[in-house]
Coordinates of C-alpha atoms in Angstrom, one line a residue:
M9 CA -26.1 -12.9 -27.7
S10 CA -27.3 -11.8 -24.3
K11 CA -27.6 -8.2 -23.4
E12 CA -25.7 -6.6 -20.4
K13 CA -27.8 -6.3 -17.4
I14 CA -29.0 -2.8 -16.7
R15 CA -29.5 -1.7 -13.1
M16 CA -29.9 1.5 -11.2
F17 CA -28.2 2.1 -7.9
T18 CA -28.8 5.1 -5.5
S19 CA -26.8 6.6 -2.7
E20 CA -27.4 9.6 -0.5
S21 CA -25.3 12.1 1.5
V22 CA -26.2 14.9 3.9
T23 CA -24.5 18.2 4.8
E24 CA -22.8 18.9 8.1
G25 CA -25.9 21.0 9.1
H26 CA -28.2 18.0 9.0
P27 CA -29.4 17.3 12.5
D28 CA -27.9 13.8 12.7
K29 CA -24.6 15.1 11.4
I30 CA -24.5 17.9 13.9
C31 CA -24.6 15.2 16.5
D32 CA -21.8 13.2 14.9
A33 CA -19.7 16.4 14.7
I34 CA -20.3 17.2 18.4
S35 CA -19.5 13.6 19.6
D36 CA -16.3 13.5 17.5
A37 CA -15.3 17.0 18.6
I38 CA -15.5 15.9 22.2
L39 CA -13.6 12.7 21.4
D40 CA -10.8 14.8 19.7
E41 CA -10.5 17.2 22.7
I42 CA -10.2 14.3 25.1
I43 CA -7.9 12.2 23.1
S44 CA -5.6 15.1 22.4
K45 CA -5.0 15.4 26.2
D46 CA -5.4 11.7 27.2
P47 CA -4.7 9.3 24.2
N48 CA -5.7 6.3 26.3
A49 CA -9.1 7.6 27.3
R50 CA -12.2 5.5 26.8
V51 CA -14.9 7.5 25.1
A52 CA -18.4 6.4 24.0
C53 CA -20.1 9.8 23.5
E54 CA -23.5 10.3 21.9
T55 CA -25.4 13.5 21.2
T56 CA -29.0 14.3 20.5
V57 CA -30.4 17.7 19.3
C58 CA -33.8 19.2 19.0
T59 CA -35.3 22.7 18.9
G60 CA -33.1 24.9 21.1
M61 CA -31.3 22.0 22.9
V62 CA -28.2 19.7 22.8
M63 CA -27.9 16.7 25.1
V64 CA -24.5 14.9 25.4
M65 CA -24.6 11.5 27.0
G66 CA -22.5 8.4 27.3
E67 CA -19.6 6.8 29.1
I68 CA -16.2 8.5 29.3
S69 CA -13.2 7.4 31.4
T70 CA -10.3 9.8 31.3
N71 CA -7.7 11.6 33.5
C72 CA -8.3 15.0 31.8
Y73 CA -10.9 17.7 31.9
V74 CA -12.7 19.1 28.9
D75 CA -15.4 21.8 28.8
I76 CA -18.2 20.0 27.0
P77 CA -20.6 22.9 26.7
S78 CA -17.9 25.0 25.1
I79 CA -17.0 22.3 22.6
V80 CA -20.7 21.9 21.8
R81 CA -21.2 25.7 21.1
R82 CA -18.0 26.0 19.1
T83 CA -18.9 23.0 16.9
V84 CA -22.4 24.2 16.3
K85 CA -21.0 27.7 15.4
E86 CA -18.5 26.2 13.0
I87 CA -21.3 24.3 11.2
G88 CA -23.2 27.6 10.7
Y89 CA -26.1 27.8 13.2
T90 CA -25.3 31.2 14.6
R91 CA -28.7 33.0 14.5
A92 CA -32.0 32.3 16.2
K93 CA -33.8 33.1 13.0
Y94 CA -32.3 29.9 11.6
G95 CA -34.1 28.0 14.3
F96 CA -31.0 27.1 16.2
D97 CA -28.3 29.3 17.7
A98 CA -24.9 28.1 19.1
D99 CA -24.8 30.9 21.7
T100 CA -28.3 30.4 23.2
C101 CA -29.2 26.7 22.8
A102 CA -29.4 24.7 26.0
V103 CA -26.6 22.2 26.6
I104 CA -27.3 19.3 28.9
T105 CA -24.8 16.6 29.8
S106 CA -25.2 13.1 31.3
I107 CA -21.8 11.4 31.5
N108 CA -20.7 8.3 33.4
E109 CA -17.5 6.2 33.4
Q110 CA -17.0 3.2 31.2
S111 CA -18.5 0.1 32.7
A112 CA -16.0 -1.8 34.9
D113 CA -17.2 -5.0 33.3
I114 CA -16.4 -3.8 29.8
A115 CA -13.0 -2.3 31.0
L116 CA -12.0 -5.7 32.3
G117 CA -12.0 -7.2 28.8
V118 CA -10.6 -4.2 27.1
D119 CA -7.7 -3.7 29.5
N120 CA -6.7 -7.4 29.6
S121 CA -7.9 -9.6 26.8
S122 CA -8.7 -13.3 27.3
E123 CA -5.4 -14.1 25.6
Y124 CA -3.4 -11.8 27.9
K125 CA -5.1 -13.4 30.9
T126 CA -3.9 -16.8 29.8
N127 CA -0.2 -15.7 30.0
S128 CA 0.3 -14.3 26.6
R129 CA 3.1 -11.8 26.7
D130 CA 2.6 -10.5 23.2
D131 CA 1.9 -6.8 23.7
A132 CA -0.6 -6.7 20.9
D133 CA -2.7 -9.3 22.9
K134 CA -3.2 -6.9 25.8
I135 CA -6.2 -5.0 24.5
G136 CA -9.4 -7.0 23.9
A137 CA -12.2 -5.9 21.6
G138 CA -14.5 -3.3 23.2
D139 CA -17.6 -5.2 22.0
Q140 CA -18.7 -8.1 20.0
G141 CA -19.9 -7.6 16.4
M142 CA -19.1 -7.7 12.8
M143 CA -17.6 -4.9 10.6
F144 CA -17.2 -4.6 6.9
G145 CA -14.7 -3.1 4.6
F146 CA -15.0 -2.5 0.8
A147 CA -13.1 -1.1 -2.2
C148 CA -13.7 -1.1 -5.9
N149 CA -12.0 0.5 -8.9
E150 CA -15.0 2.5 -10.1
T151 CA -13.4 5.8 -9.0
K152 CA -9.9 7.1 -8.3
E153 CA -10.8 7.0 -4.6
L154 CA -11.5 3.3 -5.0
M155 CA -15.1 3.9 -3.9
P156 CA -18.5 3.3 -5.4
L157 CA -19.5 6.1 -7.8
P158 CA -23.0 6.8 -6.3
I159 CA -21.8 7.7 -2.8
T160 CA -18.7 9.5 -4.1
L161 CA -20.8 11.8 -6.2
A162 CA -23.4 12.3 -3.4
H163 CA -20.7 13.4 -1.0
K164 CA -19.2 15.7 -3.5
L165 CA -22.5 17.4 -4.0
T166 CA -23.2 18.0 -0.3
K167 CA -19.7 19.2 0.2
K168 CA -20.1 21.6 -2.7
L169 CA -23.4 22.8 -1.2
S170 CA -21.7 23.7 2.0
E171 CA -18.8 25.4 0.1
V172 CA -21.1 27.7 -1.8
R173 CA -22.9 28.5 1.5
K174 CA -19.8 29.2 3.5
S175 CA -18.1 31.3 0.8
G176 CA -21.2 33.5 0.4
Q177 CA -21.5 32.4 -3.3
L178 CA -25.1 31.5 -2.6
N179 CA -25.8 33.6 0.5
Y180 CA -29.4 32.4 0.9
I181 CA -28.3 28.7 1.5
L182 CA -28.6 27.5 5.2
P183 CA -26.8 24.6 6.8
D184 CA -29.2 21.7 6.4
G185 CA -29.2 19.8 3.1
K186 CA -29.2 16.4 1.4
S187 CA -28.2 14.9 -1.9
Q188 CA -29.1 11.7 -3.7
V189 CA -27.5 10.3 -6.9
T190 CA -28.9 7.4 -9.0
V191 CA -26.3 5.8 -11.3
E192 CA -27.1 3.5 -14.2
Y193 CA -24.9 0.4 -14.6
R194 CA -24.6 -1.9 -17.5
G195 CA -23.1 -5.0 -16.2
D196 CA -20.5 -3.7 -13.6
K197 CA -19.8 -0.5 -15.5
A198 CA -21.3 2.8 -14.5
V199 CA -22.4 4.5 -17.7
R200 CA -24.6 7.5 -16.8
V201 CA -26.2 9.4 -14.0
D202 CA -29.9 8.9 -14.1
T203 CA -31.2 11.2 -11.4
V204 CA -29.8 13.9 -9.0
V205 CA -31.8 15.0 -6.0
I206 CA -30.8 18.1 -4.0
S207 CA -32.8 19.5 -1.0
S208 CA -31.3 22.6 0.5
Q209 CA -32.5 24.7 3.5
H210 CA -32.7 28.4 2.5
T211 CA -33.8 31.8 3.7
S212 CA -37.3 33.1 3.1
D213 CA -36.3 35.8 0.5
V214 CA -35.2 33.5 -2.3
S215 CA -37.6 32.3 -5.0
M216 CA -37.7 28.6 -6.0
E217 CA -36.9 29.4 -9.5
K218 CA -33.6 31.2 -8.6
L219 CA -32.6 28.5 -6.0
R220 CA -33.2 25.7 -8.5
E221 CA -31.3 27.4 -11.3
D222 CA -28.4 28.4 -9.0
I223 CA -28.0 24.9 -7.4
K224 CA -28.1 23.2 -10.8
N225 CA -25.5 25.6 -12.3
Q226 CA -23.3 26.2 -9.3
V227 CA -23.5 22.9 -7.4
I228 CA -24.6 20.0 -9.6
L229 CA -23.0 20.7 -13.0
P230 CA -19.5 21.5 -11.5
V231 CA -19.6 18.2 -9.7
I232 CA -21.2 15.6 -11.9
P233 CA -18.8 14.7 -14.8
K234 CA -20.2 15.9 -18.1
E235 CA -19.9 12.5 -19.8
L236 CA -22.3 11.0 -17.2
I237 CA -25.1 13.5 -18.0
D238 CA -27.3 13.1 -21.0
K239 CA -30.7 14.5 -22.2
N240 CA -32.6 12.0 -19.9
T241 CA -30.8 12.9 -16.7
K242 CA -33.3 14.2 -14.2
F243 CA -32.5 17.0 -11.7
L244 CA -34.9 17.3 -8.8
I245 CA -34.0 20.3 -6.7
N246 CA -36.1 21.0 -3.5
P247 CA -38.8 18.8 -5.0
T248 CA -41.2 19.5 -2.2
G249 CA -40.8 23.2 -2.7
R250 CA -39.7 25.5 0.1
F251 CA -37.3 24.3 2.8
E252 CA -37.0 27.1 5.3
I253 CA -37.4 25.2 8.5
G254 CA -34.4 22.9 8.9
G255 CA -31.7 21.7 11.3
P256 CA -32.7 20.7 14.8
H257 CA -35.7 23.1 14.6
G258 CA -37.1 21.0 11.7
D259 CA -36.1 17.5 12.9
S260 CA -34.4 16.0 15.9
G261 CA -30.9 14.5 15.4
L262 CA -28.9 11.6 17.0
T263 CA -25.3 10.4 16.8
G264 CA -24.8 7.4 14.6
R265 CA -28.0 7.6 12.6
K266 CA -26.3 8.0 9.2
I267 CA -24.1 4.9 9.1
I268 CA -24.8 4.2 5.4
V269 CA -23.9 7.7 4.5
D270 CA -20.8 7.3 6.6
T271 CA -19.6 4.2 4.7
Y272 CA -20.4 3.0 1.2
G273 CA -23.9 4.3 0.5
G274 CA -25.5 0.9 0.7
Y275 CA -23.3 -0.5 -2.0
C276 CA -22.1 -3.3 0.3
A277 CA -23.0 -5.0 3.6
H278 CA -22.9 -3.1 6.9
G279 CA -22.4 -4.6 10.4
G280 CA -24.7 -2.0 12.0
G281 CA -22.2 -0.3 14.3
A282 CA -21.8 3.5 14.2
F283 CA -18.5 5.4 14.3
S284 CA -18.8 8.8 15.8
G285 CA -17.9 9.5 19.4
K286 CA -16.1 6.2 19.9
D287 CA -12.5 5.8 20.8
P288 CA -10.4 3.3 18.8
T289 CA -10.7 0.4 21.3
K290 CA -14.2 0.2 20.0
V291 CA -13.8 -2.2 17.0
D292 CA -17.1 -0.8 15.5
R293 CA -14.9 2.1 14.4
S294 CA -11.2 0.9 14.3
A295 CA -11.9 -2.5 12.7
A296 CA -14.1 -0.9 10.0
Y297 CA -11.3 1.5 9.3
M298 CA -8.8 -1.4 9.1
S299 CA -11.1 -3.4 6.8
R300 CA -11.3 -0.4 4.4
Y301 CA -7.5 -0.1 4.5
I302 CA -7.1 -3.8 3.7
C303 CA -9.6 -3.7 0.9
K304 CA -8.3 -0.6 -0.7
N305 CA -4.7 -1.9 -0.7
I306 CA -5.9 -5.2 -2.4
V307 CA -7.6 -3.2 -5.2
A308 CA -4.7 -0.9 -5.4
A309 CA -2.4 -3.9 -5.8
G310 CA -4.5 -5.2 -8.7
L311 CA -5.5 -8.3 -6.9
A312 CA -9.2 -7.7 -7.3
D313 CA -11.4 -5.1 -9.0
K314 CA -13.9 -5.2 -6.1
I315 CA -13.7 -6.7 -2.6
E316 CA -15.9 -6.8 0.4
M317 CA -14.4 -8.1 3.7
E318 CA -16.2 -9.0 7.0
V319 CA -14.3 -9.3 10.3
S320 CA -16.0 -10.3 13.6
Y321 CA -15.0 -10.0 17.2
A322 CA -15.9 -11.3 20.7
I323 CA -15.8 -8.8 23.6
G324 CA -12.6 -9.0 25.6
V325 CA -10.9 -11.2 22.9
A326 CA -8.0 -9.7 20.9
K327 CA -8.0 -11.9 17.8
P328 CA -10.9 -11.8 15.4
V329 CA -13.4 -14.6 15.6
S330 CA -13.6 -14.8 11.7
I331 CA -12.6 -13.1 8.5
C332 CA -14.6 -13.5 5.3
V333 CA -13.8 -12.2 1.9
N334 CA -15.9 -11.8 -1.3
T335 CA -14.3 -10.6 -4.5
F336 CA -17.4 -11.0 -6.6
G337 CA -15.5 -13.1 -9.1
T338 CA -13.0 -10.4 -9.8
G339 CA -10.1 -11.7 -7.6
K340 CA -6.8 -12.8 -9.1
L341 CA -6.8 -15.4 -6.2
D342 CA -9.8 -17.4 -5.0
D343 CA -11.5 -16.0 -2.0
N344 CA -10.0 -18.6 0.4
D345 CA -6.5 -17.8 -0.7
M346 CA -7.4 -14.1 -0.4
Q347 CA -8.4 -14.6 3.2
N348 CA -5.2 -16.4 4.0
L349 CA -3.2 -13.5 2.3
I350 CA -5.0 -11.0 4.5
A351 CA -4.4 -13.0 7.6
E352 CA -0.7 -13.3 7.0
T353 CA -0.2 -9.6 5.9
F354 CA -2.3 -7.7 8.4
D355 CA -2.7 -7.9 12.2
M356 CA -6.4 -7.4 13.1
R357 CA -6.0 -7.3 16.9
P358 CA -7.3 -3.9 18.3
K359 CA -3.9 -2.7 19.6
A360 CA -2.2 -3.6 16.3
I361 CA -4.9 -1.7 14.4
I362 CA -4.6 1.3 16.7
D363 CA -0.8 1.4 16.2
K364 CA -0.9 0.7 12.4
L365 CA -3.4 3.5 11.7
N366 CA -2.1 5.8 14.5
L367 CA -5.7 6.1 15.9
R368 CA -4.8 7.7 19.2
Q369 CA -4.8 11.1 17.5
P370 CA -7.5 13.8 17.3
V371 CA -8.5 13.1 13.7
Y372 CA -12.1 12.2 14.2
R373 CA -14.0 15.5 14.0
Q374 CA -13.1 15.8 10.3
T375 CA -14.6 12.4 9.6
S376 CA -18.0 13.3 10.9
A377 CA -19.4 14.7 7.6
Y378 CA -19.0 13.7 3.9
G379 CA -18.0 10.1 4.6
H380 CA -15.3 8.3 6.5
F381 CA -13.9 6.7 3.4
G382 CA -12.7 7.8 0.0
R383 CA -11.0 11.0 1.3
D384 CA -7.4 12.0 1.4
G385 CA -5.5 12.6 4.7
F386 CA -6.6 9.5 6.7
A387 CA -4.2 6.6 7.5
W388 CA -6.8 4.0 6.4
E389 CA -6.9 5.6 2.9
K390 CA -3.2 5.0 2.2
T391 CA -2.2 2.3 -0.3
D392 CA 1.2 1.7 1.3
M393 CA 0.7 -2.0 1.6
A394 CA 0.0 -2.7 -2.0
E395 CA 3.5 -3.8 -2.9
M396 CA 3.8 -6.1 0.1
L397 CA 0.5 -7.7 -0.9
K398 CA 1.8 -8.3 -4.4
Q399 CA 4.9 -9.9 -2.9
N400 CA 3.0 -12.1 -0.4
A401 CA 0.6 -13.2 -3.2
K402 CA 3.3 -14.6 -5.4
K403 CA 3.3 -18.0 -3.6
Y404 CA -0.4 -18.4 -4.3
F405 CA 0.2 -17.9 -8.1
S406 CA 3.1 -20.3 -8.2
R407 CA 1.2 -23.3 -6.7

């Protein structure tokens, strides 16, 4: 009798005060401000930070005005960098901007897709994809969020770390921090947490002994389910020792540099495109959201225990170039039938995605930390298409 395969899988998360996440938050805060005034604006906004400086750059075409330096300072202040002694101060940091309009060549394909140019009068054909590329969606039944367990726990830890900082529960914690969780699987079942790593920025007046004890008792143990912890679970808290120099003072940051943290923690494939600072005509963002929505509804419908979906686009073309599905042998339909079911149930053209998920709303700032997926309150996390999928799948079972 063969034994079940044992494997370890690790995912990480970072707090909102991590330099890269500061940049994601600023880029999405600017996007939200613009899209709240001009829902049809084209925004591709990137941010970089380093000691004492924020630079906002990119391409923005809009008919409204927003005060970018004020948005930057407000966002940095909300994150918690409010004193120069922390190495970064919202009120005194330099803010530099370098903004141009969207390229006219790109706008040609987005404003009028190749289908629309060839006399299509289907309104959903009007908007072409803002770039070429491939995007992935994923869902599985490991957690109630229909997300992989390692990234789910990693996000909960960093969110808890920020909560105990902002509430004053641990008043020596500073904004920068990371988590990492290693889960042991036997076959496809998660059976225990093998290792938890937490690194948290802190003030100079706390001892390592107190910090490690407090983080274990007030961050880790309230988050990790008791049944997943055993006598062999390892807790590595600030393993290098002191972590006083953090945020942009300790390391530069850049928008879009935490794409695996933003998605599924490395549990499935990734097309390489970042999300933050991009309006929904950019399929890097909108099609990744739609792919998650589709996969989550398929798992919620009981049609697969686990599913990964790839969709690809050509710039200026509305309809996807390809759709590919992998249910890892867990599908109630074979993968070709699942692809056909997806194609007949969901419209993957950019305008249809925008309308279905109501993406011309200022919802993006709140996605910039703790993951874009597996969280309540976003349209792409609803499972309102599960019943329709069940109905549409019946013909494949009856053949």
